[in-house]
Coordinates of C-alpha atoms in Angstrom, one line a residue:
X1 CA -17.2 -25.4 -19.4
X2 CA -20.5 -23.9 -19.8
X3 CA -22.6 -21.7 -17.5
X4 CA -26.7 -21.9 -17.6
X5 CA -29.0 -19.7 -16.8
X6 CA -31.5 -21.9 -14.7
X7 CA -35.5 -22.0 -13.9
X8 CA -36.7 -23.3 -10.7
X9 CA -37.6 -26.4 -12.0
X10 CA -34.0 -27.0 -12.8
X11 CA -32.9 -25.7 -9.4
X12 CA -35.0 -28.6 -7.7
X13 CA -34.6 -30.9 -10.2
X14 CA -30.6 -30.8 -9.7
X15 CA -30.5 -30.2 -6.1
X16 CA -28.8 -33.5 -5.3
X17 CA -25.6 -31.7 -7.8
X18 CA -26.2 -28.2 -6.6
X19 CA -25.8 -29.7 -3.0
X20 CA -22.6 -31.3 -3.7
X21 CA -21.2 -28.4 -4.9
X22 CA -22.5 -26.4 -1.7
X23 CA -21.5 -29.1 0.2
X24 CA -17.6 -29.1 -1.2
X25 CA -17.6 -25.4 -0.6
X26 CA -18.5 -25.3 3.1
X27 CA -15.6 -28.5 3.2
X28 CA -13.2 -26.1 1.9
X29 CA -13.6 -23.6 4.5
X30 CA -16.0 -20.9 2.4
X31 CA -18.1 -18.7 4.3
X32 CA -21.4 -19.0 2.6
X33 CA -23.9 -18.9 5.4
X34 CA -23.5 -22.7 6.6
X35 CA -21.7 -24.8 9.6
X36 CA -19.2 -28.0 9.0
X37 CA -19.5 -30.5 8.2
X38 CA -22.6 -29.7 6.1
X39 CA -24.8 -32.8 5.2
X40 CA -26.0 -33.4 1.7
X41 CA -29.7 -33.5 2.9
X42 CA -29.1 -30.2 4.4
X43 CA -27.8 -28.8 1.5
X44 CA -30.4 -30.3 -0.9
X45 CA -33.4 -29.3 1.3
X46 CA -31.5 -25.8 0.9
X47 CA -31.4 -25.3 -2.7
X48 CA -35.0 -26.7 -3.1
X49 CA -35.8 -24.1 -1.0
X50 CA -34.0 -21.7 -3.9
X51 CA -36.0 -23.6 -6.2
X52 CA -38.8 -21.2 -5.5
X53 CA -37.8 -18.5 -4.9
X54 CA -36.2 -18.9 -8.6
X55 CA -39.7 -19.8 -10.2
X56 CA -40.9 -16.7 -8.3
X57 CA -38.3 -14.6 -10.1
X58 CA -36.7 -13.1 -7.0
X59 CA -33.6 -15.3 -7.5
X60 CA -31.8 -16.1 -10.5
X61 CA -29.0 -19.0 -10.5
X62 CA -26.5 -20.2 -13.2
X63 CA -24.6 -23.5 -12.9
X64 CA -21.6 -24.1 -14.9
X65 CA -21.2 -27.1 -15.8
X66 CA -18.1 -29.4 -17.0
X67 CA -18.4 -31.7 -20.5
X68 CA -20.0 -34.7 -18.4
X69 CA -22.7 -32.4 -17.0
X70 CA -21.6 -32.3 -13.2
X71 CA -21.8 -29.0 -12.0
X72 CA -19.0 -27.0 -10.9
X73 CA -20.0 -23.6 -9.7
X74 CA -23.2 -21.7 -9.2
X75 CA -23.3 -17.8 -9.2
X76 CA -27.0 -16.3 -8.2
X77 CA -29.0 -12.5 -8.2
X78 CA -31.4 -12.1 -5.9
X79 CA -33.6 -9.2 -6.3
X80 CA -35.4 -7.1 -3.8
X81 CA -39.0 -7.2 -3.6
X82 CA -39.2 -3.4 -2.8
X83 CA -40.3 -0.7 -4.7
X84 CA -37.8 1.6 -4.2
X85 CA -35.2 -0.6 -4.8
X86 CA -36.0 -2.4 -8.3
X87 CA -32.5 -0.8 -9.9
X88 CA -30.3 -3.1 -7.6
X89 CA -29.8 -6.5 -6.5
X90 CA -27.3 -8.5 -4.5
X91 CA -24.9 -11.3 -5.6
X92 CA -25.3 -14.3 -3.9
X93 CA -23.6 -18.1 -3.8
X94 CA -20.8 -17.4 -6.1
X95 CA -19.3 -21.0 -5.2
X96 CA -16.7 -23.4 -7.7
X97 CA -16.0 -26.5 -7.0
X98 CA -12.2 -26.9 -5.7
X99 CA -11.7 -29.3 -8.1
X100 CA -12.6 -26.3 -11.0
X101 CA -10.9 -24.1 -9.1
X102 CA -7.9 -21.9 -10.6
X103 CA -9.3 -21.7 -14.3
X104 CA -11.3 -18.4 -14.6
X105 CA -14.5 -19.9 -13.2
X106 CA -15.4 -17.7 -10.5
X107 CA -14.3 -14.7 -13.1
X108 CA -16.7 -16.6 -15.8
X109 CA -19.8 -16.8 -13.3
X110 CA -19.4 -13.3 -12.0
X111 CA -19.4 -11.9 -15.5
X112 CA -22.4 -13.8 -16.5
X113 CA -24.3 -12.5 -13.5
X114 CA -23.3 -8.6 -14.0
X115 CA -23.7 -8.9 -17.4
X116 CA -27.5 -10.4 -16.9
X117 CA -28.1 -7.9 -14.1
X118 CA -27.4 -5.0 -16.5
X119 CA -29.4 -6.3 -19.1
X120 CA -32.2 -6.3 -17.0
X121 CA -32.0 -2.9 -16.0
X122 CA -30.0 -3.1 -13.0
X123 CA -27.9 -0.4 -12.4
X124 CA -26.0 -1.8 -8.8
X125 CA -25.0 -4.7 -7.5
X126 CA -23.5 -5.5 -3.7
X127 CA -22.5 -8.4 -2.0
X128 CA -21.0 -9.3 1.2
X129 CA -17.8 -11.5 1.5
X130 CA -15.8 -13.0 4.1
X131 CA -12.8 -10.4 4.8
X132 CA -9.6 -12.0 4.1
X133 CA -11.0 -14.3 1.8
X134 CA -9.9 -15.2 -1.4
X135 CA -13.0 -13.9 -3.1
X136 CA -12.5 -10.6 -1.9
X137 CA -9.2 -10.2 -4.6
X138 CA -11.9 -11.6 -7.7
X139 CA -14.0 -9.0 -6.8
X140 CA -11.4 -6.1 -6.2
X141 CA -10.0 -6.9 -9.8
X142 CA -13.6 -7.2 -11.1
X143 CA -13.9 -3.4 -10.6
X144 CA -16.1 -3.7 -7.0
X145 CA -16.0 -1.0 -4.7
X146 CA -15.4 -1.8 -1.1
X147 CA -17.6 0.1 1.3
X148 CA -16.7 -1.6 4.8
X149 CA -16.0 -4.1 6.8
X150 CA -18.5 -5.5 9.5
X151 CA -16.6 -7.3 12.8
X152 CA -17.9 -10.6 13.8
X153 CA -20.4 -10.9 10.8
X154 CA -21.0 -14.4 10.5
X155 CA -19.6 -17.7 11.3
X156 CA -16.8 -19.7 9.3
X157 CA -17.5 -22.8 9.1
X158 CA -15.7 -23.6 12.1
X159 CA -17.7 -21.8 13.8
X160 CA -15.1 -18.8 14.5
X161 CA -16.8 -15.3 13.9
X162 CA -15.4 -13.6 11.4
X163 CA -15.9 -10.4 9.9
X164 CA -17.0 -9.2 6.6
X165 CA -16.5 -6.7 3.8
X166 CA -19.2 -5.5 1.5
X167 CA -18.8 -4.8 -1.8
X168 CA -20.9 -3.2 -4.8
X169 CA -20.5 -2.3 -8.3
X170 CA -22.1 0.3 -10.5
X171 CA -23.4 -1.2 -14.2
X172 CA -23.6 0.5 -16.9
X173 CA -23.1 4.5 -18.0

């Protein structure tokens, strides 16, 4: 497995495999901002819109992919455009494939994007996760800080509101 920092040009170019992936995820039952069943076209026109915001430099995405190239989780940053903000940004789309699932790859992605985050001078990081959620013990044992939970948040895919917990971590010193 490797992950890949990616441009914007490779966001849109692989939107068709970043949209299965997005589209598996919602399947599963994640919470990551979308209703079932997603449709692929959906989900494609979705990460082309990523796509430029990438080239922009106010997201940054890493795929991981497996040894024939399909890819099998997606981890992002995206970065306020605020100037009294420029030390933080938030986690966002931390998604594996179910069939990757159970092998460190959610671990793998979330290290890649803390570690990038610090080296560019980020010094916090927060995110928002569905409470009850299985991602909410990766990031707990990642060293995130839970600083509440909101009722009713968002949608599951079902379409049952749900709440959520936010989360951030300090990097660095």
């Amino acid at each position: 497995m490797r992950v890949e920092h990616w441009t914007g040009a490779q966001v849109h170019d692989r939107a068709d495999d970043l949209a299965a992936l997005l589209t598996d995820t919602v399947a599963a039952g994640a919470s990551v901002g979308f209703l079932a069943p997603l449709g692929h076209a959906e989900a494609v026109a979705w990460w082309r819109e990523r796509a430029a915001a990438t080239a922009a430099g106010r997201l940054a995405v890493w795929a991981a992919l497996d040894p024939a190239d399909r890819v099998t989780g997606t981890v992002g940053l995206a970065f306020p455009d605020k100037p009294n903000s420029g030390h933080r940004a938030e986690l966002v789309k931390l998604m594996v494939h179910r069939s990757a699932r159970g092998r460190g790859l959610g671990r793998l992605l979330l290290t890649t994007a803390e570690r990038a985050a610090a080296a560019a001078g980020r010094t916090l990081l927060h995110l928002d996760t569905e409470t009850g959620s299985p991602a909410e013990h990766l990031y707990r044992s990642a060293g995130w800080t839970e600083a509440g939970t909101i009722p009713d948040y968002a949608a599951s895919p079902a379409g049952e509101l749900r709440p959520t917990t936010l989360y951030y971590k300090r990097l660095g010193g």
